[in-house]
């Protein structure tokens, strides 16, 4: 983050008290919520009126996060949210790199002519924002929010609730510090958050140890019945139909982390979770080493994300989606083999 960009944001916020809207991507995760809540609470403390609007529901295991009860869900209250966006003087876009990631919330945000400020750590941000704070070499958007608050001279205002929200963003987007976290500054920030009252053990329990029985049984079903390993391609995937999801009383967030189990198999460098929705097929990709699932998702499924974690939608049948995926894996066989060797497994089928 450059001093110039931080100064531009400071100028927008210091000229007068503003009506601010903060929004984030569809199916908001821990980083989307953590960064939005933390920055919203900071702006509120500094005198601005803030509304946080998300496209749809978020997982129940994140509903304890400080301030989450005030989040407006566009899918539930579209007219109210449209009115608030129309009255906004600034719109902060957190944890996504293109307005299309807002789903039905895209239209009212795009139609607003007020300054739009992007704060994000995904690669290749679109050229549709007035100010861009973007860094792929950062653990999370929540970490970028911490840095921006510091640049704005507001570090002393980071309260325990703000610190907890930033911590959740960092810890969930790094898989509890298992990836995207080889940065010294990330741990210095974590140490500062601990000084401000964050209880890491307690938050881990709230985020990771509150599974419902249905969610646990769904995980067991995925691993025992639905996991397919393609050794020749160093790949694995799990596919779930709408009927299967319904049979486990699926709720938003119940599939969180399932794709990582497929990637954790020795010799697997590419993993995918495929879930059938009402009007499309949702795909979550994970990879090891230099195999970019961001490029893979962008090129073949109009998706995207990070180098080793990305997502996309498919608009053909689930059978056709699986067939296309397997055909693509055959095309990428050599690249996946190289990724496997570079990961240190050197796995041979």
Tab-separated table of C-alpha atoms in Angstrom:
chain	number	residue	atom	x	y	z
A	1	UNK	CA	0.000	0.000	0.000
A	2	UNK	CA	1.493	3.301	-1.075
A	3	UNK	CA	1.392	6.471	0.975
A	4	UNK	CA	-0.330	8.183	-1.954
A	5	UNK	CA	-3.268	5.756	-1.995
A	6	UNK	CA	-3.673	5.932	1.781
A	7	UNK	CA	-3.611	9.733	1.522
A	8	UNK	CA	-6.373	9.642	-1.114
A	9	UNK	CA	-8.582	7.582	1.201
A	10	UNK	CA	-7.775	9.863	4.114
A	11	UNK	CA	-8.802	12.896	2.065
A	12	UNK	CA	-12.149	11.307	1.209
A	13	UNK	CA	-12.814	10.497	4.852
A	14	UNK	CA	-11.529	13.683	6.452
A	15	UNK	CA	-13.373	16.299	4.384
A	16	UNK	CA	-16.663	15.620	6.202
A	17	UNK	CA	-18.599	12.876	7.935
A	18	UNK	CA	-19.830	10.505	5.268
A	19	UNK	CA	-22.586	8.028	4.573
A	20	UNK	CA	-20.514	4.948	3.808
A	21	UNK	CA	-21.509	1.588	2.387
A	22	UNK	CA	-19.190	-1.395	2.771
A	23	UNK	CA	-19.913	-4.443	0.660
A	24	UNK	CA	-18.284	-7.757	-0.089
A	25	UNK	CA	-18.642	-10.796	-2.339
A	26	UNK	CA	-21.434	-13.339	-2.524
A	27	UNK	CA	-21.262	-16.213	-0.014
A	28	UNK	CA	-19.150	-14.104	2.357
A	29	UNK	CA	-16.486	-15.985	4.287
A	30	UNK	CA	-14.458	-15.144	7.378
A	31	UNK	CA	-12.172	-12.691	5.606
A	32	UNK	CA	-15.029	-10.941	3.807
A	33	UNK	CA	-16.943	-10.503	7.056
A	34	UNK	CA	-13.917	-9.832	9.257
A	35	UNK	CA	-12.472	-7.123	7.040
A	36	UNK	CA	-15.868	-5.493	6.461
A	37	UNK	CA	-16.853	-5.480	10.124
A	38	UNK	CA	-13.461	-4.255	11.307
A	39	UNK	CA	-13.282	-1.403	8.824
A	40	UNK	CA	-16.917	-0.498	9.410
A	41	UNK	CA	-16.367	-0.301	13.165
A	42	UNK	CA	-13.281	1.862	12.658
A	43	UNK	CA	-15.180	4.278	10.409
A	44	UNK	CA	-18.060	4.421	12.891
A	45	UNK	CA	-15.677	5.320	15.721
A	46	UNK	CA	-14.287	8.148	13.577
A	47	UNK	CA	-17.771	9.603	13.095
A	48	UNK	CA	-19.036	8.217	9.803
A	49	UNK	CA	-22.387	6.505	9.259
A	50	UNK	CA	-21.707	3.000	8.007
A	51	UNK	CA	-23.925	0.282	6.518
A	52	UNK	CA	-22.483	-3.125	5.692
A	53	UNK	CA	-24.409	-4.853	2.908
A	54	UNK	CA	-23.677	-8.403	1.740
A	55	UNK	CA	-25.310	-10.185	-1.222
A	56	UNK	CA	-26.626	-13.233	0.649
A	57	UNK	CA	-26.502	-15.157	3.919
A	58	UNK	CA	-23.250	-16.004	5.660
A	59	UNK	CA	-22.354	-19.166	7.618
A	60	UNK	CA	-23.921	-19.600	11.051
A	61	UNK	CA	-20.517	-20.371	12.597
A	62	UNK	CA	-19.525	-16.755	11.905
A	63	UNK	CA	-22.663	-15.187	13.372
A	64	UNK	CA	-20.923	-14.545	16.732
A	65	UNK	CA	-18.541	-12.017	15.155
A	66	UNK	CA	-18.779	-8.563	16.779
A	67	UNK	CA	-21.249	-6.416	14.857
A	68	UNK	CA	-22.522	-9.183	12.565
A	69	UNK	CA	-26.075	-8.658	13.831
A	70	UNK	CA	-26.125	-5.293	12.048
A	71	UNK	CA	-25.172	-6.631	8.613
A	72	UNK	CA	-27.824	-6.087	5.942
A	73	UNK	CA	-28.444	-8.999	3.576
A	74	UNK	CA	-29.455	-7.825	0.112
A	75	UNK	CA	-31.309	-11.031	-0.724
A	76	UNK	CA	-33.632	-10.433	2.246
A	77	UNK	CA	-34.030	-6.639	1.991
A	78	UNK	CA	-33.334	-5.604	-1.605
A	79	UNK	CA	-35.376	-2.374	-1.597
A	80	UNK	CA	-33.909	-1.131	1.682
A	81	UNK	CA	-30.387	-1.940	0.516
A	82	UNK	CA	-30.931	-0.195	-2.828
A	83	UNK	CA	-32.124	2.917	-1.028
A	84	UNK	CA	-29.081	2.926	1.279
A	85	UNK	CA	-26.700	2.483	-1.657
A	86	UNK	CA	-28.420	5.331	-3.527
A	87	UNK	CA	-27.806	7.598	-0.505
A	88	UNK	CA	-24.173	6.540	-0.038
A	89	UNK	CA	-21.347	9.035	-0.483
A	90	UNK	CA	-18.584	6.406	-0.530
A	91	UNK	CA	-18.637	2.707	-1.314
A	92	UNK	CA	-15.850	0.447	-0.042
A	93	UNK	CA	-15.556	-2.872	-1.876
A	94	UNK	CA	-13.771	-5.460	0.250
A	95	UNK	CA	-12.334	-8.891	-0.557
A	96	UNK	CA	-13.280	-9.115	-4.233
A	97	UNK	CA	-11.690	-7.838	-7.420
A	98	UNK	CA	-14.655	-7.343	-9.777
A	99	UNK	CA	-18.184	-6.037	-9.279
A	100	UNK	CA	-19.593	-9.173	-10.883
A	101	UNK	CA	-18.681	-10.960	-7.637
A	102	UNK	CA	-21.570	-9.102	-5.972
A	103	UNK	CA	-24.192	-11.129	-7.854
A	104	UNK	CA	-27.531	-9.216	-7.738
A	105	UNK	CA	-25.952	-6.516	-5.594
A	106	UNK	CA	-23.781	-5.599	-8.573
A	107	UNK	CA	-26.474	-3.540	-10.312
A	108	UNK	CA	-27.160	-0.922	-7.591
A	109	UNK	CA	-23.452	-0.613	-6.747
A	110	UNK	CA	-22.491	-0.195	-10.389
A	111	UNK	CA	-25.198	2.434	-10.919
A	112	UNK	CA	-23.854	4.562	-8.060
A	113	UNK	CA	-21.548	7.342	-9.233
A	114	UNK	CA	-19.878	7.959	-5.859
A	115	UNK	CA	-16.217	6.980	-5.352
A	116	UNK	CA	-15.685	3.214	-5.105
A	117	UNK	CA	-12.628	2.113	-3.142
A	118	UNK	CA	-11.312	-1.430	-3.524
A	119	UNK	CA	-9.499	-3.163	-0.663
A	120	UNK	CA	-8.530	-6.657	-1.727
A	121	UNK	CA	-5.769	-9.242	-2.025
A	122	UNK	CA	-6.958	-11.208	-5.069
A	123	UNK	CA	-4.913	-10.958	-8.282
A	124	UNK	CA	-5.923	-9.013	-11.378
A	125	UNK	CA	-8.417	-6.453	-10.019
A	126	UNK	CA	-10.764	-5.070	-12.659
A	127	UNK	CA	-10.450	-1.461	-13.788
A	128	UNK	CA	-13.791	-0.336	-12.347
A	129	UNK	CA	-12.771	1.250	-9.037
A	130	UNK	CA	-11.733	4.825	-8.323
A	131	UNK	CA	-9.091	3.898	-5.740
A	132	UNK	CA	-7.424	0.491	-5.556
A	133	UNK	CA	-5.684	-0.929	-2.502
A	134	UNK	CA	-4.554	-4.334	-3.714
A	135	UNK	CA	-1.777	-6.687	-2.666
A	136	UNK	CA	-1.535	-10.385	-3.506
A	137	UNK	CA	1.431	-10.729	-1.148
A	138	UNK	CA	-0.791	-10.245	1.880
A	139	UNK	CA	-2.465	-12.975	3.892
A	140	UNK	CA	-5.953	-11.520	3.705
A	141	UNK	CA	-8.071	-8.470	3.103
A	142	UNK	CA	-8.374	-8.201	6.880
A	143	UNK	CA	-4.610	-7.669	7.090
A	144	UNK	CA	-4.875	-4.932	4.456
A	145	UNK	CA	-7.588	-3.270	6.547
A	146	UNK	CA	-5.262	-3.314	9.568
A	147	UNK	CA	-2.518	-1.694	7.482
A	148	UNK	CA	-4.905	0.935	6.106
A	149	UNK	CA	-6.150	1.834	9.580
A	150	UNK	CA	-2.522	2.224	10.612
A	151	UNK	CA	-1.763	4.426	7.576
A	152	UNK	CA	-4.798	6.567	8.396
A	153	UNK	CA	-3.346	7.187	11.847
A	154	UNK	CA	-6.040	5.191	13.597
A	155	UNK	CA	-4.133	2.252	15.020
A	156	UNK	CA	-4.828	3.492	18.542
A	157	UNK	CA	-8.550	3.093	17.802
A	158	UNK	CA	-8.324	-0.654	17.188
A	159	UNK	CA	-10.586	-1.995	19.936
A	160	UNK	CA	-10.989	-5.617	20.977
A	161	UNK	CA	-14.013	-6.136	18.660
A	162	UNK	CA	-12.104	-4.669	15.707
A	163	UNK	CA	-9.081	-6.818	16.581
A	164	UNK	CA	-11.242	-9.958	16.798
A	165	UNK	CA	-12.751	-9.321	13.383
A	166	UNK	CA	-9.339	-8.744	11.811
A	167	UNK	CA	-8.036	-11.907	13.468
A	168	UNK	CA	-10.919	-14.001	12.093
A	169	UNK	CA	-10.206	-12.670	8.610
A	170	UNK	CA	-6.549	-13.600	8.812
A	171	UNK	CA	-6.969	-16.980	10.490
A	172	UNK	CA	-9.714	-18.211	8.137
A	173	UNK	CA	-8.059	-17.014	4.930
A	174	UNK	CA	-4.804	-18.745	5.846
A	175	UNK	CA	-6.402	-22.004	6.983
A	176	UNK	CA	-5.225	-21.392	10.542
A	177	UNK	CA	-1.822	-20.255	9.253
A	178	UNK	CA	-1.261	-23.220	6.945
A	179	UNK	CA	-1.032	-21.299	3.647
A	180	UNK	CA	-0.644	-17.737	2.266
A	181	UNK	CA	1.056	-16.702	5.478
A	182	UNK	CA	4.807	-16.790	4.936
A	183	UNK	CA	5.064	-13.093	5.697
A	184	UNK	CA	6.775	-11.792	8.819
A	185	UNK	CA	4.422	-8.833	9.049
A	186	UNK	CA	1.386	-11.117	9.322
A	187	UNK	CA	2.650	-12.509	12.616
A	188	UNK	CA	3.629	-9.076	13.915
A	189	UNK	CA	0.036	-7.995	13.300
A	190	UNK	CA	-1.277	-11.122	15.037
A	191	UNK	CA	0.902	-10.303	18.049
A	192	UNK	CA	-0.528	-6.789	18.171
A	193	UNK	CA	-4.081	-8.154	17.951
A	194	UNK	CA	-3.335	-10.457	20.891
A	195	UNK	CA	-2.194	-7.430	22.907
A	196	UNK	CA	-5.586	-5.887	22.201
A	197	UNK	CA	-7.452	-8.788	23.798
A	198	UNK	CA	-7.833	-11.413	21.099
A	199	UNK	CA	-8.134	-14.945	22.497
A	200	UNK	CA	-6.934	-17.159	19.658
A	201	UNK	CA	-7.938	-20.430	21.294
A	202	UNK	CA	-11.471	-19.207	21.988
A	203	UNK	CA	-11.920	-17.916	18.431
A	204	UNK	CA	-10.636	-21.200	17.013
A	205	UNK	CA	-13.335	-22.991	19.003
A	206	UNK	CA	-16.044	-20.624	17.760
A	207	UNK	CA	-14.997	-20.962	14.118
A	208	UNK	CA	-13.866	-24.568	13.836
A	209	UNK	CA	-15.460	-26.507	16.696
A	210	UNK	CA	-19.137	-25.663	16.259
A	211	UNK	CA	-20.077	-28.161	13.547
A	212	UNK	CA	-23.641	-29.423	13.457
A	213	UNK	CA	-24.250	-33.162	13.360
A	214	UNK	CA	-25.531	-32.813	9.782
A	215	UNK	CA	-22.328	-31.047	8.729
A	216	UNK	CA	-20.150	-33.762	10.257
A	217	UNK	CA	-22.178	-36.507	8.574
A	218	UNK	CA	-21.938	-34.670	5.244
A	219	UNK	CA	-18.148	-34.561	5.616
A	220	UNK	CA	-18.062	-38.286	6.382
A	221	UNK	CA	-20.234	-39.017	3.352
A	222	UNK	CA	-17.988	-36.926	1.100
A	223	UNK	CA	-14.858	-38.790	2.160
A	224	UNK	CA	-16.296	-42.300	2.285
A	225	UNK	CA	-18.624	-42.225	-0.725
A	226	UNK	CA	-17.946	-39.257	-2.979
A	227	UNK	CA	-14.178	-38.779	-3.094
A	228	UNK	CA	-12.667	-39.678	-6.466
A	229	UNK	CA	-8.878	-39.770	-6.800
A	230	UNK	CA	-7.296	-39.582	-10.255
A	231	UNK	CA	-3.762	-40.717	-9.532
A	232	UNK	CA	-2.536	-40.262	-13.088
A	233	UNK	CA	-3.388	-36.567	-12.869
A	234	UNK	CA	-2.394	-36.056	-9.211
A	235	UNK	CA	-5.937	-34.839	-8.688
A	236	UNK	CA	-9.018	-35.552	-6.615
A	237	UNK	CA	-12.568	-34.252	-6.567
A	238	UNK	CA	-15.804	-34.557	-4.634
A	239	UNK	CA	-19.175	-34.099	-6.305
A	240	UNK	CA	-22.498	-33.488	-4.544
A	241	UNK	CA	-25.937	-33.309	-6.133
A	242	UNK	CA	-28.824	-31.181	-4.880
A	243	UNK	CA	-30.531	-34.303	-3.571
A	244	UNK	CA	-27.465	-35.332	-1.596
A	245	UNK	CA	-27.130	-31.861	-0.087
A	246	UNK	CA	-30.793	-31.849	0.902
A	247	UNK	CA	-30.451	-35.259	2.534
A	248	UNK	CA	-27.931	-33.720	4.963
A	249	UNK	CA	-30.038	-30.569	5.578
A	250	UNK	CA	-27.339	-28.478	3.917
A	251	UNK	CA	-26.873	-24.944	5.238
A	252	UNK	CA	-24.576	-22.197	3.946
A	253	UNK	CA	-21.083	-22.883	5.279
A	254	UNK	CA	-21.525	-26.654	5.699
A	255	UNK	CA	-19.152	-27.333	2.795
A	256	UNK	CA	-16.458	-24.988	4.128
A	257	UNK	CA	-13.075	-26.722	4.065
A	258	UNK	CA	-14.230	-29.999	2.478
A	259	UNK	CA	-12.150	-29.451	-0.659
A	260	UNK	CA	-9.018	-29.204	1.504
A	261	UNK	CA	-9.429	-32.821	2.590
A	262	UNK	CA	-9.088	-33.906	-1.025
A	263	UNK	CA	-5.952	-31.786	-1.406
A	264	UNK	CA	-4.434	-33.232	1.773
A	265	UNK	CA	-3.986	-36.665	0.148
A	266	UNK	CA	-0.354	-37.549	-0.556
A	267	UNK	CA	0.358	-37.075	-4.241
A	268	UNK	CA	-2.621	-34.822	-4.928
A	269	UNK	CA	-1.739	-31.387	-6.296
A	270	UNK	CA	-5.190	-30.371	-7.547
A	271	UNK	CA	-8.540	-30.742	-5.810
A	272	UNK	CA	-12.072	-29.697	-6.629
A	273	UNK	CA	-15.417	-29.659	-4.830
A	274	UNK	CA	-18.407	-29.697	-7.172
A	275	UNK	CA	-21.850	-28.867	-5.792
A	276	UNK	CA	-25.104	-28.721	-7.698
A	277	UNK	CA	-27.233	-25.609	-7.091
A	278	UNK	CA	-30.669	-24.751	-8.469
A	279	UNK	CA	-29.446	-22.915	-11.571
A	280	UNK	CA	-25.733	-23.645	-11.768
A	281	UNK	CA	-22.893	-25.863	-10.557
A	282	UNK	CA	-20.539	-24.370	-7.959
A	283	UNK	CA	-16.883	-25.386	-8.179
A	284	UNK	CA	-14.152	-24.768	-5.598
A	285	UNK	CA	-10.544	-25.398	-6.629
A	286	UNK	CA	-7.393	-25.869	-4.558
A	287	UNK	CA	-3.834	-26.612	-5.640
A	288	UNK	CA	-0.272	-26.977	-4.493
A	289	UNK	CA	2.890	-25.368	-5.771
A	290	UNK	CA	2.972	-23.539	-9.072
A	291	UNK	CA	-0.248	-24.896	-10.535
A	292	UNK	CA	-2.500	-21.820	-10.642
A	293	UNK	CA	-6.162	-22.636	-10.116
A	294	UNK	CA	-6.828	-18.929	-10.574
A	295	UNK	CA	-5.659	-19.233	-14.184
A	296	UNK	CA	-7.439	-22.576	-14.554
A	297	UNK	CA	-10.752	-21.171	-13.316
A	298	UNK	CA	-10.482	-17.987	-15.394
A	299	UNK	CA	-9.576	-19.778	-18.599
A	300	UNK	CA	-12.103	-22.587	-18.511
A	301	UNK	CA	-14.963	-21.613	-16.185
A	302	UNK	CA	-15.012	-17.774	-16.112
A	303	UNK	CA	-14.058	-17.912	-12.443
A	304	UNK	CA	-11.003	-16.880	-10.488
A	305	UNK	CA	-9.488	-16.242	-7.093
A	306	UNK	CA	-5.990	-16.871	-5.772
A	307	UNK	CA	-3.137	-18.859	-7.253
A	308	UNK	CA	-3.857	-21.893	-5.042
A	309	UNK	CA	-7.521	-21.277	-4.168
A	310	UNK	CA	-10.217	-20.265	-6.623
A	311	UNK	CA	-13.843	-20.769	-7.510
A	312	UNK	CA	-16.150	-20.788	-10.509
A	313	UNK	CA	-19.629	-21.624	-11.720
A	314	UNK	CA	-20.620	-24.048	-14.449
A	315	UNK	CA	-23.906	-23.677	-16.317
A	316	UNK	CA	-24.197	-27.121	-17.843
A	317	UNK	CA	-25.345	-30.291	-16.087
A	318	UNK	CA	-23.340	-31.779	-13.256
A	319	UNK	CA	-22.459	-34.758	-15.478
A	320	UNK	CA	-21.198	-32.465	-18.237
A	321	UNK	CA	-19.234	-30.437	-15.693
A	322	UNK	CA	-17.465	-33.547	-14.387
A	323	UNK	CA	-16.705	-34.713	-17.926
A	324	UNK	CA	-15.216	-31.320	-18.832
A	325	UNK	CA	-13.138	-31.293	-15.648
A	326	UNK	CA	-11.677	-34.748	-16.295
A	327	UNK	CA	-10.914	-33.863	-19.915
A	328	UNK	CA	-9.113	-30.722	-18.781
A	329	UNK	CA	-7.087	-32.634	-16.201
A	330	UNK	CA	-5.837	-34.872	-18.993
A	331	UNK	CA	-4.709	-31.767	-20.903
A	332	UNK	CA	-2.905	-30.446	-17.808
A	333	UNK	CA	-1.366	-33.803	-16.890
A	334	UNK	CA	2.240	-32.694	-17.379
A	335	UNK	CA	1.789	-29.438	-15.446
A	336	UNK	CA	0.140	-31.308	-12.582
A	337	UNK	CA	2.990	-33.816	-12.566
A	338	UNK	CA	5.509	-30.975	-12.303
A	339	UNK	CA	3.473	-29.368	-9.497
A	340	UNK	CA	3.508	-32.695	-7.664
A	341	UNK	CA	7.282	-33.044	-7.999
A	342	UNK	CA	7.875	-29.475	-6.847
A	343	UNK	CA	5.625	-29.961	-3.834
A	344	UNK	CA	8.089	-32.518	-2.502
A	345	UNK	CA	5.855	-35.580	-2.748
A	346	UNK	CA	7.333	-36.974	-5.977
A	347	UNK	CA	4.322	-39.305	-6.075
A	348	UNK	CA	4.131	-42.006	-8.750
A	349	UNK	CA	0.941	-43.889	-9.526
